[in-house]
Coordinates of N, CA and C in Angstrom, one line a residue:
M1 N -26.7 -8.9 46.4 CA -27.7 -8.2 46.2 C -27.0 -6.6 46.0
S2 N -26.1 -6.1 47.0 CA -25.8 -4.8 47.1 C -25.0 -4.4 45.6
A3 N -24.3 -5.5 45.3 CA -23.4 -5.3 44.0 C -24.4 -5.1 42.5
A4 N -25.2 -6.1 42.6 CA -25.9 -5.9 41.4 C -26.8 -4.4 41.1
L5 N -27.1 -3.7 42.5 CA -27.9 -2.7 42.4 C -27.2 -1.5 42.5
S6 N -25.5 -1.4 42.6 CA -24.8 -0.8 42.4 C -24.7 0.2 40.9
S7 N -25.1 1.1 40.8 CA -24.6 1.5 39.7 C -23.2 2.4 39.3
Q8 N -23.0 1.7 38.1 CA -21.7 2.2 37.4 C -21.3 4.3 37.1
G9 N -19.7 4.1 37.4 CA -19.8 5.7 37.2 C -20.3 6.2 35.6
V10 N -19.8 7.6 35.8 CA -20.3 8.5 34.6 C -19.3 8.1 33.8
W11 N -18.1 7.6 34.6 CA -16.6 7.6 33.0 C -16.8 6.4 32.5
T12 N -17.2 5.3 33.5 CA -17.4 3.7 32.8 C -18.6 3.5 31.8
L13 N -19.6 4.4 32.4 CA -19.9 4.3 31.0 C -19.7 5.0 29.5
A14 N -19.3 6.1 29.9 CA -18.8 6.7 28.3 C -17.8 5.9 28.3
W15 N -16.9 5.4 28.3 CA -15.6 4.5 28.2 C -16.2 3.3 27.7
K16 N -17.6 3.0 28.4 CA -18.0 1.5 27.5 C -19.1 1.9 26.2
R17 N -19.6 3.0 26.1 CA -19.9 3.4 25.2 C -19.4 4.2 24.1
L18 N -18.0 4.3 24.7 CA -16.6 4.8 23.9 C -16.6 3.6 22.6
K19 N -16.2 2.9 23.8 CA -15.4 1.2 22.9 C -16.5 0.6 21.7
A20 N -17.6 1.1 22.4 CA -18.6 0.2 21.2 C -18.8 0.8 20.3
D21 N -18.3 2.1 20.1 CA -18.7 3.0 18.6 C -17.1 2.8 17.8
R22 N -16.9 2.4 16.8 CA -15.5 2.2 16.1 C -15.5 3.6 15.3
V23 N -15.9 4.4 14.8 CA -15.3 6.1 14.6 C -15.2 6.7 15.6
G24 N -15.9 6.1 16.7 CA -15.0 6.9 18.2 C -14.2 7.0 18.4
M25 N -13.6 5.4 18.2 CA -12.4 5.0 18.6 C -11.1 5.0 17.8
V26 N -11.5 5.5 16.5 CA -10.5 5.9 15.5 C -10.6 7.3 15.3
C27 N -11.5 7.8 16.1 CA -11.3 9.5 16.4 C -10.3 9.3 17.9
L28 N -10.7 8.7 18.9 CA -9.2 8.7 19.8 C -8.0 8.3 19.5
A29 N -8.2 7.4 18.4 CA -6.7 6.9 18.3 C -5.6 8.4 17.4
I30 N -6.6 9.0 16.2 CA -6.1 10.0 15.9 C -6.0 11.1 17.1
V31 N -6.7 11.3 18.0 CA -6.1 12.3 19.2 C -4.7 12.1 19.6
A32 N -4.3 11.0 19.9 CA -3.9 10.2 20.6 C -2.8 10.5 19.6
A33 N -2.7 10.3 18.4 CA -1.1 10.1 17.7 C -0.8 11.9 17.6
F34 N -1.7 12.7 17.4 CA -1.7 14.3 17.6 C -1.2 14.5 18.9
S35 N -1.7 13.8 20.0 CA -1.0 14.1 21.3 C 0.6 13.8 21.1
L36 N 0.6 12.8 20.8 CA 2.1 12.4 21.3 C 2.9 13.2 20.1
L37 N 2.5 13.3 18.9 CA 3.5 14.4 18.0 C 4.0 15.9 18.6
V38 N 2.5 16.7 19.5 CA 2.8 17.8 20.0 C 3.3 17.5 21.0
L39 N 3.8 16.4 22.0 CA 5.1 16.3 23.0 C 6.1 15.9 22.3
L40 N 6.0 15.4 21.4 CA 7.1 14.8 20.7 C 8.2 16.2 20.2
T41 N 7.6 17.0 19.2 CA 7.8 18.4 18.9 C 7.9 19.3 20.0
A42 N 7.4 19.3 21.3 CA 7.6 20.5 22.3 C 9.0 19.9 22.8
G43 N 9.1 18.5 22.9 CA 10.1 18.2 23.5 C 11.5 18.5 22.6
G44 N 11.2 18.4 21.0 CA 12.8 18.7 21.1 C 13.2 17.5 20.2
A45 N 12.2 16.1 20.3 CA 12.9 15.4 19.9 C 12.4 15.0 17.8
L46 N 11.4 16.2 17.6 CA 10.8 16.0 16.3 C 10.8 17.5 16.2
A47 N 11.6 18.2 14.6 CA 11.1 19.4 14.5 C 12.0 20.3 14.9
S48 N 13.3 19.9 15.5 CA 14.3 21.1 16.5 C 14.8 21.9 15.3
Q49 N 15.0 22.1 14.1 CA 16.0 22.1 13.5 C 15.1 23.3 12.4
W50 N 13.6 23.1 12.8 CA 12.7 23.8 12.0 C 13.3 25.4 11.7
Q51 N 14.1 25.9 12.1 CA 14.5 27.8 11.3 C 15.6 27.8 11.2
Q52 N 16.3 26.6 10.8 CA 17.9 26.0 10.3 C 17.7 26.1 8.7
E53 N 18.5 26.8 8.5 CA 18.7 26.4 6.9 C 19.5 25.3 6.4
V54 N 18.7 24.7 6.3 CA 19.2 22.5 5.8 C 19.1 22.4 4.7
G55 N 18.9 23.2 3.8 CA 19.1 23.0 2.0 C 19.2 24.2 1.1
V56 N 19.1 24.7 -0.2 CA 19.4 25.1 -0.9 C 17.5 26.1 -0.9
P57 N 17.9 27.2 -1.0 CA 15.8 27.7 -1.3 C 15.4 26.8 -2.6
N58 N 13.7 26.7 -2.0 CA 13.3 26.2 -2.8 C 13.8 25.1 -3.6
A59 N 14.0 24.1 -2.6 CA 14.6 23.2 -3.4 C 13.3 21.9 -3.6
P60 N 13.2 21.3 -4.5 CA 12.1 20.3 -5.0 C 11.8 19.0 -3.8
P61 N 11.0 18.7 -4.2 CA 10.4 17.3 -2.7 C 11.5 16.0 -4.1
H62 N 11.9 15.1 -2.7 CA 12.5 14.1 -3.3 C 12.2 13.4 -4.1
F63 N 10.9 13.4 -3.7 CA 9.7 12.0 -4.7 C 9.6 12.3 -6.4
V64 N 10.2 14.1 -6.5 CA 9.7 14.8 -7.6 C 11.0 13.8 -8.4
G65 N 11.9 13.3 -7.6 CA 13.4 13.1 -8.4 C 14.2 13.8 -7.9
P66 N 15.6 13.0 -8.7 CA 17.1 14.1 -8.4 C 17.4 15.0 -8.9
K67 N 17.8 15.8 -9.2 CA 18.4 16.8 -10.2 C 19.6 15.7 -10.8
P68 N 19.8 15.6 -12.2 CA 20.8 15.2 -13.1 C 21.8 15.4 -12.8
P69 N 23.4 15.0 -13.2 CA 24.4 15.5 -13.1 C 24.4 16.8 -13.7
E70 N 24.1 16.4 -14.7 CA 24.5 17.3 -15.7 C 24.0 19.1 -15.1
A71 N 22.4 18.8 -14.3 CA 22.3 20.2 -13.8 C 23.5 20.7 -13.5
L72 N 24.5 20.4 -12.9 CA 26.0 21.3 -12.6 C 26.3 22.0 -13.9
S73 N 25.8 21.5 -14.9 CA 26.7 22.4 -15.9 C 26.2 24.0 -16.3
V74 N 24.7 23.8 -16.0 CA 24.2 25.1 -16.2 C 24.5 26.2 -14.9
I75 N 25.4 25.6 -13.9 CA 25.9 27.1 -12.8 C 26.7 28.2 -13.5
E76 N 26.7 28.9 -13.8 CA 27.4 30.1 -14.4 C 28.7 30.0 -13.1
L77 N 29.6 30.0 -13.6 CA 30.8 30.3 -12.6 C 32.2 31.0 -13.2
P78 N 32.9 32.2 -12.7 CA 33.7 33.3 -13.4 C 35.1 31.8 -13.7
K79 N 35.2 32.4 -14.9 CA 36.4 31.7 -15.5 C 37.5 32.2 -15.1
G80 N 38.7 31.4 -15.7 CA 40.2 31.8 -15.0 C 40.5 32.9 -16.5
P81 N 41.4 33.5 -16.4 CA 42.1 34.5 -17.4 C 42.3 33.6 -18.5
P82 N 42.7 33.4 -19.4 CA 43.3 32.5 -20.9 C 44.6 32.7 -20.8
V83 N 45.4 33.9 -20.7 CA 46.6 34.2 -20.5 C 46.9 34.6 -19.3
D84 N 48.3 34.3 -19.0 CA 49.1 34.7 -17.4 C 49.3 36.0 -17.6
I85 N 48.1 36.9 -16.7 CA 48.7 37.9 -16.2 C 49.1 38.2 -14.9
S86 N 49.9 37.4 -14.2 CA 50.3 37.1 -12.6 C 51.3 38.5 -12.9
D87 N 51.5 39.4 -13.5 CA 52.6 39.7 -13.5 C 51.5 41.2 -13.6
I88 N 50.4 41.5 -13.8 CA 49.2 42.4 -13.9 C 48.8 42.3 -12.9
D89 N 48.1 41.2 -12.7 CA 47.2 40.6 -11.6 C 47.5 39.7 -10.5
P90 N 47.6 40.7 -9.3 CA 48.3 39.4 -8.1 C 47.4 37.9 -7.9
L91 N 46.2 38.3 -8.3 CA 45.0 37.5 -8.0 C 45.3 36.2 -8.7
A92 N 45.8 36.4 -9.5 CA 45.4 35.6 -11.4 C 45.7 33.9 -10.7
P93 N 46.5 34.0 -10.0 CA 46.8 32.3 -9.5 C 46.1 31.6 -8.8
R94 N 45.0 32.6 -8.2 CA 44.5 32.1 -7.3 C 42.9 31.8 -8.1
Y95 N 41.8 32.4 -9.3 CA 41.0 31.9 -10.0 C 40.8 30.4 -10.2
Q96 N 41.9 29.6 -10.3 CA 41.3 28.3 -10.9 C 40.9 27.7 -9.6
E97 N 41.7 27.5 -8.5 CA 41.5 28.0 -7.1 C 39.8 28.1 -6.5
W98 N 39.6 29.3 -6.7 CA 38.2 29.3 -6.2 C 37.0 29.2 -7.1
E99 N 37.6 28.8 -8.6 CA 36.7 28.1 -10.1 C 36.3 26.9 -9.2
A100 N 37.3 26.2 -8.5 CA 36.9 24.7 -8.1 C 36.2 24.6 -6.7
A101 N 36.4 25.8 -5.9 CA 35.8 25.5 -4.9 C 34.5 26.2 -4.8
A102 N 33.9 27.0 -5.7 CA 32.9 27.4 -5.9 C 31.9 26.3 -6.1
R103 N 32.7 25.8 -7.2 CA 32.0 24.4 -8.2 C 32.0 23.1 -6.8
Q104 N 32.8 22.9 -6.2 CA 32.7 21.9 -5.1 C 31.4 22.5 -4.0
Y105 N 31.2 23.8 -3.7 CA 30.1 24.2 -2.7 C 28.9 23.8 -3.7
A106 N 28.7 24.3 -5.0 CA 27.5 24.1 -5.7 C 27.1 23.1 -5.7
T107 N 27.9 21.7 -5.8 CA 27.5 20.3 -5.6 C 27.3 19.9 -4.4
E108 N 27.9 20.0 -3.3 CA 27.2 19.8 -1.8 C 25.6 20.3 -1.6
E109 N 25.4 21.8 -2.2 CA 24.3 22.5 -1.7 C 23.3 21.4 -2.9
V110 N 23.5 21.3 -3.7 CA 22.5 20.9 -4.4 C 22.2 18.9 -3.4
V111 N 23.1 18.5 -3.2 CA 23.3 17.1 -2.3 C 22.5 17.3 -1.1
R112 N 22.4 18.2 -0.7 CA 21.9 18.6 0.5 C 20.2 19.0 0.0
A113 N 19.9 19.6 -1.1 CA 18.7 19.8 -1.1 C 17.7 18.7 -1.6
E114 N 19.0 17.4 -2.4 CA 17.9 16.6 -2.7 C 17.7 15.5 -1.6
T115 N 18.6 15.6 -0.1 CA 18.4 14.8 0.7 C 16.9 15.3 2.0
L116 N 16.3 16.3 1.5 CA 15.4 16.7 2.2 C 14.0 16.0 0.9
A117 N 13.3 15.3 1.5 CA 12.3 14.7 1.6 C 11.4 15.0 1.0
F118 N 10.3 16.2 1.6 CA 9.4 17.1 0.9 C 10.1 18.7 1.0
G119 N 11.5 18.7 0.4 CA 12.0 20.0 -0.6 C 11.9 21.0 1.0
A120 N 12.4 22.4 0.3 CA 12.5 23.5 1.2 C 11.9 24.8 1.0
D121 N 11.9 25.8 1.8 CA 11.3 26.9 1.5 C 12.2 27.7 0.5
R122 N 11.5 29.1 0.7 CA 12.7 30.2 0.0 C 13.8 30.6 0.6
L123 N 13.7 29.9 1.8 CA 15.2 30.6 2.7 C 15.5 28.6 3.1
G124 N 15.3 27.8 2.8 CA 16.1 26.6 2.6 C 15.8 25.9 3.9
R125 N 14.8 26.1 4.5 CA 14.1 25.4 6.1 C 13.4 24.3 5.4
D126 N 13.6 23.2 6.3 CA 12.7 21.6 5.5 C 11.4 21.9 6.2
I127 N 11.0 21.8 4.7 CA 9.2 21.7 4.4 C 8.2 20.7 5.7
V128 N 9.4 19.6 6.0 CA 8.8 18.8 7.4 C 8.1 18.9 8.1
Q129 N 9.6 19.8 8.8 CA 10.1 20.1 10.2 C 9.1 21.5 10.4
K130 N 8.9 22.5 9.8 CA 8.2 23.3 9.6 C 6.7 23.2 9.7
V131 N 6.3 22.4 8.7 CA 4.9 21.8 9.2 C 4.4 20.9 10.5
L132 N 5.7 20.0 11.0 CA 5.5 19.3 12.3 C 5.5 20.8 13.1
K133 N 6.4 21.4 13.4 CA 6.1 22.8 14.3 C 5.0 23.7 14.2
G134 N 4.5 23.9 13.3 CA 3.4 24.0 13.1 C 2.0 23.6 13.2
A135 N 2.0 22.3 13.4 CA 1.1 21.5 13.5 C 0.9 21.4 15.5
E136 N 2.1 21.6 15.8 CA 2.4 21.5 17.5 C 1.5 23.3 17.8
V137 N 2.0 24.2 17.5 CA 1.7 25.0 17.3 C 0.2 25.2 17.8
S138 N -0.5 24.6 16.5 CA -2.3 24.9 16.3 C -2.8 24.1 17.1
I139 N -2.3 22.8 17.6 CA -2.9 21.9 18.9 C -2.8 22.7 19.6
V140 N -1.7 23.2 20.1 CA -2.1 23.4 21.9 C -2.7 25.1 21.8
V141 N -2.8 25.7 20.6 CA -3.6 27.3 20.7 C -5.0 26.4 20.8
G142 N -5.2 25.4 20.1 CA -7.3 25.2 20.2 C -7.2 24.5 21.4
L143 N -6.5 24.0 21.7 CA -6.4 23.5 23.4 C -6.9 23.8 24.2
C144 N -5.7 25.0 24.1 CA -5.6 25.8 25.0 C -7.2 26.9 25.0
A145 N -7.1 27.5 23.8 CA -8.2 28.4 23.9 C -9.9 27.9 24.3
A146 N -9.8 26.4 23.9 CA -11.2 26.1 23.9 C -11.5 25.4 25.6
L147 N -10.2 25.5 26.2 CA -10.4 25.3 28.1 C -10.7 26.4 28.7
V148 N -10.1 27.9 27.7 CA -10.3 28.8 28.2 C -11.9 29.2 28.2
A149 N -12.4 29.3 26.6 CA -13.3 29.5 26.5 C -15.3 28.4 27.1
T150 N -14.4 27.5 27.8 CA -15.2 26.7 28.5 C -15.5 26.8 29.6
A151 N -14.4 27.5 30.5 CA -13.9 27.7 31.6 C -15.1 29.1 31.7
I152 N -14.8 29.5 30.9 CA -16.0 31.1 31.0 C -16.6 31.0 30.9
G153 N -17.6 29.9 29.9 CA -18.9 29.7 29.7 C -19.3 29.0 30.6
T154 N -19.0 28.0 31.2 CA -19.3 27.5 32.4 C -19.7 28.1 33.7
L155 N -18.5 29.1 34.0 CA -18.4 29.6 35.3 C -19.8 30.7 35.6
L156 N -20.0 31.6 34.1 CA -20.7 32.4 33.5 C -22.3 31.5 33.5
G157 N -22.4 30.8 33.0 CA -23.6 30.3 32.9 C -24.1 29.3 33.9
A158 N -23.2 28.8 34.9 CA -23.8 28.5 36.3 C -24.5 29.5 37.0
L159 N -23.8 30.8 37.1 CA -24.2 31.8 37.9 C -25.4 32.2 37.4
S160 N -25.4 32.3 36.2 CA -26.7 33.2 35.8 C -27.8 32.4 36.0
G161 N -27.1 30.5 35.6 CA -28.9 29.8 35.8 C -29.2 29.6 37.2
Y162 N -28.0 29.6 37.9 CA -28.2 29.4 39.6 C -28.8 30.1 40.4
F163 N -28.4 31.6 40.5 CA -28.6 33.0 41.0 C -29.9 34.0 40.6
G164 N -29.8 34.0 39.1 CA -31.1 34.6 38.7 C -30.9 36.2 39.0
G165 N -32.1 36.6 39.1 CA -32.4 37.7 39.3 C -31.6 39.1 38.8
K166 N -30.8 39.8 39.7 CA -30.5 40.9 38.7 C -28.7 40.4 38.0
L167 N -28.2 39.4 39.0 CA -27.1 38.7 38.2 C -27.4 38.4 37.0
G168 N -28.5 37.3 36.9 CA -28.7 36.7 35.3 C -28.7 37.4 34.6
D169 N -29.5 38.5 34.6 CA -29.9 39.7 34.0 C -28.8 40.0 33.2
F170 N -28.0 40.8 33.9 CA -26.5 41.5 33.4 C -25.9 40.3 32.8
L171 N -25.6 39.3 33.4 CA -24.8 38.2 32.2 C -25.4 38.1 30.5
E172 N -26.7 37.8 31.1 CA -27.5 37.6 29.4 C -27.2 38.5 28.7
W173 N -27.4 40.2 29.5 CA -27.1 41.5 28.6 C -25.3 41.2 28.1
V174 N -24.7 40.9 28.9 CA -23.2 40.5 28.3 C -22.8 39.5 27.3
Y175 N -24.2 38.5 27.5 CA -24.4 37.1 26.4 C -24.7 38.2 25.3
N176 N -25.9 38.6 25.4 CA -26.5 39.3 24.4 C -25.6 40.0 23.3
V177 N -25.1 41.0 24.0 CA -23.9 41.9 23.3 C -22.8 41.1 22.4
F178 N -22.5 40.2 23.2 CA -21.3 39.2 22.5 C -21.9 38.7 21.1
T179 N -22.8 37.9 21.6 CA -23.6 37.4 20.2 C -24.1 38.3 19.1
A180 N -24.0 39.8 19.3 CA -24.6 40.6 18.6 C -23.2 41.0 17.9
I181 N -22.6 41.1 18.3 CA -21.3 41.9 17.5 C -20.8 40.7 16.7
P182 N -20.3 41.0 15.6 CA -19.6 39.8 14.4 C -18.1 39.3 15.4
S183 N -18.3 38.1 15.1 CA -16.6 37.3 15.6 C -15.6 38.0 15.6
I184 N -15.6 38.3 14.3 CA -14.3 38.8 13.6 C -14.0 40.4 13.8
L185 N -15.0 41.0 14.0 CA -15.0 42.6 14.8 C -14.3 42.2 16.4
L186 N -15.2 41.0 17.1 CA -14.4 40.8 18.5 C -12.8 40.6 18.4
I187 N -12.3 39.9 17.3 CA -11.2 39.2 17.0 C -10.3 40.5 17.3
F188 N -10.5 41.4 16.0 CA -9.5 42.7 15.6 C -9.7 43.6 17.2
A189 N -11.1 43.6 17.7 CA -10.9 44.2 18.7 C -10.0 44.0 19.9
F190 N -10.0 42.4 20.3 CA -8.8 41.7 21.2 C -7.6 42.1 20.7
A191 N -7.6 41.8 19.7 CA -6.2 41.6 19.3 C -5.4 43.1 19.3
V192 N -6.2 43.8 19.1 CA -5.5 45.6 19.6 C -5.4 45.4 21.0
I193 N -6.3 45.1 21.5 CA -6.2 45.0 23.3 C -4.5 44.3 23.9
F194 N -4.5 42.9 23.2 CA -3.8 41.7 23.6 C -2.0 41.8 23.1
G195 N -2.3 42.4 22.0 CA -0.9 42.7 21.1 C -1.0 41.1 20.1
R196 N 0.1 40.7 20.2 CA 0.6 40.0 19.0 C 1.4 38.2 20.3
G197 N 1.3 37.2 19.3 CA 1.9 36.3 20.6 C 0.9 35.1 20.9
V198 N 1.9 33.7 21.4 CA 0.8 32.7 21.3 C -0.7 32.7 22.3
L199 N -0.3 33.1 23.4 CA -0.7 34.0 24.6 C -2.2 34.3 24.4
S200 N -1.9 35.5 23.0 CA -2.5 36.5 22.7 C -4.0 35.8 22.2
V201 N -3.6 34.9 21.0 CA -4.3 34.4 20.2 C -5.5 33.2 21.0
V202 N -4.6 32.6 22.0 CA -5.1 31.8 23.3 C -6.2 32.5 23.9
L203 N -5.7 34.1 24.3 CA -7.2 35.1 25.3 C -8.6 35.1 24.2
I204 N -8.0 35.8 22.9 CA -9.1 35.9 21.8 C -10.1 35.2 21.5
L205 N -9.4 34.0 21.5 CA -10.3 32.8 20.8 C -11.1 32.3 21.7
G206 N -10.6 32.3 23.1 CA -11.0 32.2 24.5 C -12.3 33.2 25.0
L207 N -12.2 34.4 24.9 CA -12.8 35.5 25.2 C -13.9 35.8 23.9
T208 N -13.7 35.1 22.6 CA -14.8 34.9 21.4 C -16.0 33.8 21.3
G209 N -14.9 32.6 22.0 CA -15.8 31.6 22.5 C -16.5 30.6 23.1
W210 N -17.1 31.5 24.0 CA -18.0 30.8 25.0 C -19.1 30.9 25.3
T211 N -19.8 32.1 24.2 CA -21.1 32.2 24.7 C -22.2 31.1 24.0
G212 N -21.8 29.7 23.3 CA -22.3 28.8 23.0 C -22.1 27.9 24.2
I213 N -21.3 27.9 25.1 CA -21.3 27.1 26.3 C -22.1 27.8 27.7
Y214 N -22.1 28.8 27.2 CA -22.7 30.0 28.4 C -24.5 29.4 28.5
R215 N -24.5 29.7 27.0 CA -26.1 28.8 26.9 C -26.5 27.8 27.2
L216 N -25.7 27.1 27.1 CA -26.3 25.2 26.9 C -26.1 25.6 28.9
V217 N -24.8 25.6 29.4 CA -24.9 25.7 30.6 C -25.8 26.3 31.7
R218 N -26.4 27.2 31.1 CA -27.5 28.2 32.1 C -29.1 27.2 31.5

């Protein structure tokens, strides 16, 4: 009888409701995939060479099609002298050697460019690795900023709603000030104070995004 009357926990009920929602489960799988992506990228298993020049600048995506062999013929390289001028120019015997080395280097660069599945940027960096690294930074910044905003909004909202009085009035005044100023101006103001960097972005977004949570908790 006691087992039948015992209520289930909040997390158990929430998990049952989530499992019954197909869209929610799909969203959970997407979040889990992005979380795994962040862990692999942060650990160096993915996009560890995102800053290295692994191809030629502006290499096209591989699925567009590799460059034809005749593309090498358009590479203009210095030609050797038509006549023997070794008596005048001591470097003349090296001209043909340098030309062959330059053509070999150009061929290797084209091959390297074609091995990049999604091409390269203007500095020769792999675009796929840059996208993975950018996704990691964006997700980490978004999660940390949301945690900061939630912590600030929950704490201030609970204090204002529980104690009220002068403390509640003061927090309401702070809330009204933050909501009256356009968010873009607050972001610019905090950017001047905190400067550049990932931590600064997290603090700026957290300090400008707590008002909605504060109002709800209060």
